[in-house]
Amino acid sequence: MAGFASMLWLGLTAAVAANQRRLVFNPTVEREVKSPRSSGHRTRPVVLRAADGTRLCGWLMTPQIPGPHPAVVYFGGRSEEVSWVVRDAGKLFPNMAVLAVNYRGYGDSHGDPDEIHMVEDGCMLFDWMAARAHVDARRIAVVGRSLGSGVAVQVAKERPAHSVVLITPYDSILAIAKRKFRVMPIEYMLRHRFESIKYAPALKAPTYVLRAESDDVVPHSHTDQLVAKLAQLCGDDIVPGSDHMDIPYLEGTQSRIAGFLSSQFAKPLEQAAAAGSRAPDAAPASAASSAPIPAPVIASVATDGAPAPLIPAPVAAIAVTATLLPNPADAIPLPAMDASPNLAALPIQVAVK
């Protein structure tokens, strides 16, 4: 009997190690909103290409009135395709420019998701927004939901984010995995750790946390650990009647996010800078995790057919090209992408949406 139990343990351990990408990520390729449009913005599909040739697809939304405007870069959850953000952007991000791009392997984006690429791509998206003529580069916020909160925290550490919003955030995927797989040496197997708790003390931007009232995916205890380490916590609210899956769609959530960001963007920059300077310094978690991510080279960008000048960047930077398309009908056709395996059938999952 002991031998059978040992074999079973070894088998489960090997399965977790071999399938950890599927356990952490659940790419959704089908659009949640078929023809996404924002009632409060001009909406443009956007296609960006990273240095390794991976195409990232999403949407850029700009207010109807001339800029420059404060801006938001949004990072979605584990199973989230971000077209719904376009539909709700008028309520979530009024009078703000918004960039919502699907992760690698999600929606129409190519490639496979992993933590390193998601953070590198997130920094590239931040820099791309900062280079837009209609964006106030000093007022760019990052917003991350669940799995995306781990991306948002790391991007805010590497880039001068003006504000940060974290929806159902966690201390680390590693900590959640340890809770689920108590008898396994998960710390020796898991590559995609998203250890937000390590980076939280280094964040200098005002940070707002939103929790679901009922959350069986990210228990409040894991959010408590993160909140305790955030250097510039401005609020920690529970949205009544929400759960982990529906929280971003609720009016209570959207009005709270819109109110927080509007109030932060309305403050004089000198006041925001003074608040940031009071953030305590944190020692880097490791040489690898604390190394700065270089800014990308933003190549010729076409907006409604008008090319923009090249923007110089360090030689070691990530090369990026981008094209803005006037409307969804003009989007460059992409090869068909197979949906990722249905993880619901797996007996064990690290389910962070």
GROMACS .gro file of C-alpha atoms in nm:
model
  353
    1MET     CA    1   0.000   0.000   0.000
    2ALA     CA    2   0.285   0.238   0.084
    3GLY     CA    3   0.444   0.163  -0.251
    4PHE     CA    4   0.121   0.241  -0.434
    5ALA     CA    5   0.083   0.570  -0.247
    6SER     CA    6   0.440   0.665  -0.333
    7MET     CA    7   0.383   0.590  -0.700
    8LEU     CA    8   0.062   0.794  -0.696
    9TRP     CA    9   0.242   1.089  -0.532
   10LEU     CA   10   0.523   1.073  -0.785
   11GLY     CA   11   0.273   1.056  -1.069
   12LEU     CA   12   0.078   1.357  -0.946
   13THR     CA   13   0.399   1.553  -0.889
   14ALA     CA   14   0.519   1.476  -1.240
   15ALA     CA   15   0.179   1.575  -1.384
   16VAL     CA   16   0.184   1.911  -1.208
   17ALA     CA   17   0.542   1.980  -1.319
   18ALA     CA   18   0.470   1.887  -1.681
   19ASN     CA   19   0.138   2.074  -1.708
   20GLN     CA   20   0.203   2.381  -1.496
   21ARG     CA   21   0.147   2.622  -1.787
   22ARG     CA   22  -0.198   2.476  -1.839
   23LEU     CA   23  -0.266   2.492  -1.468
   24VAL     CA   24  -0.167   2.858  -1.435
   25PHE     CA   25  -0.298   2.992  -1.768
   26ASN     CA   26  -0.625   2.920  -1.946
   27PRO     CA   27  -0.614   3.111  -2.277
   28THR     CA   28  -0.952   3.215  -2.415
   29VAL     CA   29  -0.943   3.279  -2.788
   30GLU     CA   30  -1.309   3.356  -2.857
   31ARG     CA   31  -1.406   3.720  -2.819
   32GLU     CA   32  -1.637   3.797  -2.530
   33VAL     CA   33  -1.778   4.089  -2.733
   34LYS     CA   34  -1.799   4.022  -3.106
   35SER     CA   35  -1.776   4.383  -3.228
   36PRO     CA   36  -1.634   4.582  -2.937
   37ARG     CA   37  -1.704   4.955  -2.931
   38SER     CA   38  -1.678   5.209  -2.651
   39SER     CA   39  -1.966   5.454  -2.618
   40GLY     CA   40  -1.733   5.713  -2.467
   41HIS     CA   41  -1.424   5.669  -2.686
   42ARG     CA   42  -1.298   5.643  -3.039
   43THR     CA   43  -1.211   5.275  -3.074
   44ARG     CA   44  -0.928   5.134  -3.286
   45PRO     CA   45  -0.800   4.777  -3.315
   46VAL     CA   46  -0.426   4.765  -3.255
   47VAL     CA   47  -0.166   4.506  -3.354
   48LEU     CA   48   0.183   4.513  -3.200
   49ARG     CA   49   0.480   4.292  -3.280
   50ALA     CA   50   0.747   4.219  -3.020
   51ALA     CA   51   1.117   4.155  -3.083
   52ASP     CA   52   1.061   3.781  -3.115
   53GLY     CA   53   0.795   3.839  -3.381
   54THR     CA   54   0.496   3.761  -3.161
   55ARG     CA   55   0.181   3.950  -3.261
   56LEU     CA   56  -0.026   4.100  -2.979
   57CYS     CA   57  -0.377   4.216  -3.063
   58GLY     CA   58  -0.617   4.440  -2.876
   59TRP     CA   59  -0.782   4.782  -2.878
   60LEU     CA   60  -0.688   5.143  -2.822
   61MET     CA   61  -0.961   5.376  -2.697
   62THR     CA   62  -0.924   5.754  -2.698
   63PRO     CA   63  -1.165   6.018  -2.567
   64GLN     CA   64  -1.366   6.211  -2.823
   65ILE     CA   65  -1.218   6.549  -2.722
   66PRO     CA   66  -0.857   6.643  -2.806
   67GLY     CA   67  -0.579   6.540  -2.567
   68PRO     CA   68  -0.341   6.485  -2.411
   69HIS     CA   69  -0.536   6.262  -2.174
   70PRO     CA   70  -0.451   6.048  -1.873
   71ALA     CA   71  -0.429   5.684  -1.973
   72VAL     CA   72  -0.482   5.329  -1.852
   73VAL     CA   73  -0.314   5.002  -1.949
   74TYR     CA   74  -0.533   4.704  -1.856
   75PHE     CA   75  -0.419   4.346  -1.776
   76GLY     CA   76  -0.678   4.069  -1.769
   77GLY     CA   77  -0.733   3.751  -1.573
   78ARG     CA   78  -0.638   3.388  -1.622
   79SER     CA   79  -0.927   3.302  -1.855
   80GLU     CA   80  -1.006   3.653  -1.975
   81GLU     CA   81  -1.033   3.782  -2.330
   82VAL     CA   82  -1.030   4.161  -2.300
   83SER     CA   83  -1.283   4.278  -2.563
   84TRP     CA   84  -1.537   4.338  -2.282
   85VAL     CA   85  -1.315   4.622  -2.156
   86VAL     CA   86  -1.384   4.809  -2.479
   87ARG     CA   87  -1.758   4.779  -2.427
   88ASP     CA   88  -1.740   4.903  -2.066
   89ALA     CA   89  -1.458   5.156  -2.104
   90GLY     CA   90  -1.696   5.453  -2.098
   91LYS     CA   91  -1.801   5.365  -1.743
   92LEU     CA   92  -1.469   5.226  -1.620
   93PHE     CA   93  -1.232   5.485  -1.764
   94PRO     CA   94  -1.420   5.807  -1.851
   95ASN     CA   95  -1.213   6.074  -2.027
   96MET     CA   96  -0.908   5.846  -2.026
   97ALA     CA   97  -0.718   5.681  -2.309
   98VAL     CA   98  -0.726   5.304  -2.265
   99LEU     CA   99  -0.513   5.020  -2.403
  100ALA     CA  100  -0.644   4.666  -2.361
  101VAL     CA  101  -0.435   4.397  -2.533
  102ASN     CA  102  -0.474   4.021  -2.504
  103TYR     CA  103  -0.186   3.819  -2.362
  104ARG     CA  104   0.010   3.585  -2.584
  105GLY     CA  105  -0.217   3.297  -2.679
  106TYR     CA  106  -0.534   3.486  -2.580
  107GLY     CA  107  -0.784   3.629  -2.827
  108ASP     CA  108  -0.612   3.696  -3.159
  109SER     CA  109  -0.267   3.730  -3.001
  110HIS     CA  110  -0.008   3.473  -3.103
  111GLY     CA  111   0.240   3.280  -2.891
  112ASP     CA  112   0.221   3.108  -2.555
  113PRO     CA  113   0.170   3.281  -2.221
  114ASP     CA  114   0.437   3.283  -1.953
  115GLU     CA  115   0.526   3.519  -1.671
  116ILE     CA  116   0.846   3.664  -1.816
  117HIS     CA  117   0.689   3.749  -2.152
  118MET     CA  118   0.373   3.888  -1.991
  119VAL     CA  119   0.575   4.133  -1.782
  120GLU     CA  120   0.803   4.228  -2.073
  121ASP     CA  121   0.501   4.279  -2.298
  122GLY     CA  122   0.329   4.481  -2.024
  123CYS     CA  123   0.626   4.718  -2.000
  124MET     CA  124   0.627   4.752  -2.377
  125LEU     CA  125   0.257   4.842  -2.376
  126PHE     CA  126   0.318   5.105  -2.108
  127ASP     CA  127   0.599   5.260  -2.314
  128TRP     CA  128   0.390   5.248  -2.629
  129MET     CA  129   0.110   5.440  -2.459
  130ALA     CA  130   0.356   5.692  -2.317
  131ALA     CA  131   0.476   5.768  -2.671
  132ARG     CA  132   0.127   5.846  -2.803
  133ALA     CA  133   0.069   6.213  -2.882
  134HIS     CA  134  -0.279   6.210  -2.726
  135VAL     CA  135  -0.155   6.062  -2.395
  136ASP     CA  136  -0.016   6.250  -2.095
  137ALA     CA  137   0.288   6.029  -2.031
  138ARG     CA  138   0.306   6.150  -1.670
  139ARG     CA  139  -0.044   6.018  -1.597
  140ILE     CA  140  -0.058   5.651  -1.696
  141ALA     CA  141  -0.224   5.403  -1.461
  142VAL     CA  142  -0.204   5.025  -1.466
  143VAL     CA  143  -0.507   4.812  -1.383
  144GLY     CA  144  -0.483   4.436  -1.329
  145ARG     CA  145  -0.747   4.179  -1.253
  146SER     CA  146  -0.664   3.858  -1.063
  147LEU     CA  147  -0.378   3.693  -1.258
  148GLY     CA  148  -0.327   4.031  -1.426
  149SER     CA  149  -0.274   4.196  -1.088
  150GLY     CA  150   0.059   4.013  -1.078
  151VAL     CA  151   0.150   4.160  -1.416
  152ALA     CA  152   0.034   4.508  -1.313
  153VAL     CA  153   0.244   4.504  -0.994
  154GLN     CA  154   0.560   4.412  -1.182
  155VAL     CA  155   0.497   4.667  -1.459
  156ALA     CA  156   0.436   4.937  -1.197
  157LYS     CA  157   0.766   4.844  -1.036
  158GLU     CA  158   0.954   4.877  -1.366
  159ARG     CA  159   0.774   5.180  -1.508
  160PRO     CA  160   0.663   5.518  -1.363
  161ALA     CA  161   0.297   5.430  -1.317
  162HIS     CA  162   0.088   5.721  -1.190
  163SER     CA  163  -0.169   5.497  -1.017
  164VAL     CA  164  -0.239   5.126  -0.971
  165VAL     CA  165  -0.570   4.938  -0.940
  166LEU     CA  166  -0.564   4.571  -0.836
  167ILE     CA  167  -0.885   4.367  -0.866
  168THR     CA  168  -0.893   4.047  -0.656
  169PRO     CA  169  -0.512   4.043  -0.620
  170TYR     CA  170  -0.303   3.779  -0.444
  171ASP     CA  171   0.029   3.758  -0.266
  172SER     CA  172   0.172   3.507  -0.515
  173ILE     CA  173   0.063   3.223  -0.740
  174LEU     CA  174   0.322   3.015  -0.558
  175ALA     CA  175   0.143   3.071  -0.227
  176ILE     CA  176  -0.193   2.977  -0.377
  177ALA     CA  177  -0.041   2.666  -0.538
  178LYS     CA  178   0.110   2.561  -0.205
  179ARG     CA  179  -0.236   2.593  -0.048
  180LYS     CA  180  -0.386   2.368  -0.315
  181PHE     CA  181  -0.106   2.111  -0.341
  182ARG     CA  182  -0.004   2.082   0.023
  183VAL     CA  183   0.179   1.751  -0.006
  184MET     CA  184   0.382   1.839  -0.315
  185PRO     CA  185   0.716   2.024  -0.337
  186ILE     CA  186   0.551   2.288  -0.551
  187GLU     CA  187   0.818   2.551  -0.482
  188TYR     CA  188   1.068   2.336  -0.673
  189MET     CA  189   0.839   2.287  -0.974
  190LEU     CA  190   0.649   2.609  -1.039
  191ARG     CA  191   0.808   2.845  -1.293
  192HIS     CA  192   0.529   3.105  -1.321
  193ARG     CA  193   0.519   3.235  -0.963
  194PHE     CA  194   0.386   3.592  -0.996
  195GLU     CA  195   0.521   3.683  -0.653
  196SER     CA  196   0.355   4.023  -0.617
  197ILE     CA  197   0.432   4.031  -0.246
  198LYS     CA  198   0.804   4.064  -0.327
  199TYR     CA  199   0.751   4.372  -0.544
  200ALA     CA  200   0.474   4.545  -0.346
  201PRO     CA  201   0.706   4.739  -0.112
  202ALA     CA  202   0.881   4.895  -0.413
  203LEU     CA  203   0.562   5.043  -0.565
  204LYS     CA  204   0.562   5.421  -0.537
  205ALA     CA  205   0.227   5.479  -0.708
  206PRO     CA  206  -0.099   5.519  -0.513
  207THR     CA  207  -0.260   5.175  -0.512
  208TYR     CA  208  -0.628   5.079  -0.481
  209VAL     CA  209  -0.737   4.722  -0.403
  210LEU     CA  210  -1.081   4.578  -0.479
  211ARG     CA  211  -1.193   4.242  -0.339
  212ALA     CA  212  -1.489   4.021  -0.418
  213GLU     CA  213  -1.729   3.967  -0.130
  214SER     CA  214  -1.729   3.594  -0.203
  215ASP     CA  215  -1.402   3.468  -0.352
  216ASP     CA  216  -1.322   3.097  -0.361
  217VAL     CA  217  -1.036   3.147  -0.608
  218VAL     CA  218  -0.826   3.408  -0.428
  219PRO     CA  219  -0.908   3.379  -0.055
  220HIS     CA  220  -0.898   3.710   0.132
  221SER     CA  221  -0.608   3.583   0.339
  222HIS     CA  222  -0.389   3.590   0.026
  223THR     CA  223  -0.499   3.948  -0.048
  224ASP     CA  224  -0.432   4.043   0.316
  225GLN     CA  225  -0.069   3.937   0.278
  226LEU     CA  226  -0.024   4.159  -0.028
  227VAL     CA  227  -0.206   4.459   0.119
  228ALA     CA  228   0.019   4.451   0.424
  229LYS     CA  229   0.323   4.503   0.197
  230LEU     CA  230   0.190   4.773  -0.037
  231ALA     CA  231   0.386   5.093   0.014
  232GLN     CA  232   0.118   5.340  -0.106
  233LEU     CA  233  -0.217   5.176  -0.027
  234CYS     CA  234  -0.498   5.429  -0.085
  235GLY     CA  235  -0.796   5.199  -0.041
  236ASP     CA  236  -0.898   4.838   0.018
  237ASP     CA  237  -1.267   4.784  -0.060
  238ILE     CA  238  -1.497   4.484  -0.080
  239VAL     CA  239  -1.759   4.510  -0.356
  240PRO     CA  240  -2.095   4.396  -0.211
  241GLY     CA  241  -2.264   4.105  -0.387
  242SER     CA  242  -1.960   4.020  -0.599
  243ASP     CA  243  -1.769   3.700  -0.659
  244HIS     CA  244  -1.437   3.632  -0.831
  245MET     CA  245  -1.592   3.589  -1.174
  246ASP     CA  246  -1.840   3.877  -1.195
  247ILE     CA  247  -1.664   4.152  -1.001
  248PRO     CA  248  -1.528   4.353  -1.298
  249TYR     CA  249  -1.868   4.374  -1.467
  250LEU     CA  250  -2.060   4.513  -1.168
  251GLU     CA  251  -2.161   4.879  -1.151
  252GLY     CA  252  -2.023   4.902  -0.797
  253THR     CA  253  -1.680   4.794  -0.917
  254GLN     CA  254  -1.675   5.013  -1.223
  255SER     CA  255  -1.787   5.326  -1.040
  256ARG     CA  256  -1.522   5.271  -0.770
  257ILE     CA  257  -1.244   5.234  -1.029
  258ALA     CA  258  -1.362   5.536  -1.228
  259GLY     CA  259  -1.383   5.746  -0.911
  260PHE     CA  260  -1.040   5.646  -0.783
  261LEU     CA  261  -0.860   5.705  -1.111
  262SER     CA  262  -1.041   6.033  -1.182
  263SER     CA  263  -0.950   6.165  -0.837
  264GLN     CA  264  -0.586   6.059  -0.872
  265PHE     CA  265  -0.550   6.206  -1.220
  266ALA     CA  266  -0.704   6.532  -1.101
  267LYS     CA  267  -0.431   6.586  -0.841
  268PRO     CA  268  -0.137   6.814  -0.925
  269LEU     CA  269   0.163   6.615  -1.038
  270GLU     CA  270   0.374   6.770  -0.763
  271GLN     CA  271   0.141   6.620  -0.503
  272ALA     CA  272   0.154   6.275  -0.665
  273ALA     CA  273   0.533   6.293  -0.685
  274ALA     CA  274   0.557   6.387  -0.317
  275ALA     CA  275   0.338   6.092  -0.221
  276GLY     CA  276   0.553   5.860  -0.427
  277SER     CA  277   0.875   5.987  -0.270
  278ARG     CA  278   0.750   5.880   0.072
  279ALA     CA  279   0.730   5.516  -0.035
  280PRO     CA  280   0.982   5.305   0.160
  281ASP     CA  281   1.262   5.150  -0.039
  282ALA     CA  282   1.256   4.773  -0.072
  283ALA     CA  283   1.550   4.546  -0.129
  284PRO     CA  284   1.527   4.357  -0.460
  285ALA     CA  285   1.405   4.000  -0.431
  286SER     CA  286   1.690   3.873  -0.645
  287ALA     CA  287   1.933   3.990  -0.908
  288ALA     CA  288   1.714   3.846  -1.181
  289SER     CA  289   1.384   3.985  -1.056
  290SER     CA  290   1.519   4.332  -0.978
  291ALA     CA  291   1.697   4.392  -1.310
  292PRO     CA  292   1.525   4.673  -1.502
  293ILE     CA  293   1.337   4.578  -1.815
  294PRO     CA  294   1.459   4.792  -2.107
  295ALA     CA  295   1.225   5.024  -2.288
  296PRO     CA  296   1.123   4.912  -2.637
  297VAL     CA  297   1.210   5.065  -2.967
  298ILE     CA  298   0.879   5.197  -3.095
  299ALA     CA  299   0.898   5.177  -3.472
  300SER     CA  300   0.691   5.358  -3.728
  301VAL     CA  301   0.334   5.375  -3.601
  302ALA     CA  302   0.048   5.439  -3.840
  303THR     CA  303  -0.256   5.615  -3.694
  304ASP     CA  304  -0.537   5.653  -3.944
  305GLY     CA  305  -0.277   5.621  -4.218
  306ALA     CA  306  -0.039   5.892  -4.087
  307PRO     CA  307   0.307   5.756  -3.994
  308ALA     CA  308   0.468   5.875  -3.673
  309PRO     CA  309   0.842   5.947  -3.641
  310LEU     CA  310   1.077   5.689  -3.506
  311ILE     CA  311   1.152   5.711  -3.135
  312PRO     CA  312   1.509   5.617  -3.036
  313ALA     CA  313   1.570   5.369  -2.755
  314PRO     CA  314   1.863   5.169  -2.612
  315VAL     CA  315   2.032   4.919  -2.842
  316ALA     CA  316   1.947   4.634  -2.605
  317ALA     CA  317   1.580   4.721  -2.608
  318ILE     CA  318   1.287   4.513  -2.725
  319ALA     CA  319   1.192   4.593  -3.084
  320VAL     CA  320   0.825   4.664  -3.139
  321THR     CA  321   0.620   4.759  -3.439
  322ALA     CA  322   0.256   4.856  -3.424
  323THR     CA  323  -0.029   4.932  -3.655
  324LEU     CA  324  -0.354   5.102  -3.561
  325LEU     CA  325  -0.644   5.009  -3.781
  326PRO     CA  326  -0.926   5.256  -3.854
  327ASN     CA  327  -1.200   5.009  -3.774
  328PRO     CA  328  -1.248   4.638  -3.699
  329ALA     CA  329  -1.327   4.560  -4.060
  330ASP     CA  330  -0.975   4.668  -4.156
  331ALA     CA  331  -0.806   4.437  -3.909
  332ILE     CA  332  -0.530   4.223  -4.056
  333PRO     CA  333  -0.665   3.866  -4.087
  334LEU     CA  334  -0.487   3.627  -3.854
  335PRO     CA  335  -0.444   3.253  -3.884
  336ALA     CA  336  -0.702   3.042  -3.709
  337MET     CA  337  -0.600   2.953  -3.354
  338ASP     CA  338  -0.703   2.641  -3.176
  339ALA     CA  339  -0.854   2.684  -2.834
  340SER     CA  340  -0.645   2.563  -2.544
  341PRO     CA  341  -0.745   2.235  -2.380
  342ASN     CA  342  -1.043   2.250  -2.149
  343LEU     CA  343  -0.892   2.255  -1.802
  344ALA     CA  344  -1.220   2.182  -1.629
  345ALA     CA  345  -1.158   1.811  -1.681
  346LEU     CA  346  -0.825   1.823  -1.499
  347PRO     CA  347  -0.841   1.699  -1.141
  348ILE     CA  348  -0.613   1.976  -1.015
  349GLN     CA  349  -0.581   2.341  -1.117
  350VAL     CA  350  -0.427   2.665  -1.001
  351ALA     CA  351  -0.739   2.858  -1.097
  352VAL     CA  352  -0.672   3.230  -1.089
  353LYS     CA  353  -0.891   3.402  -1.344
   0.00000   0.00000   0.00000
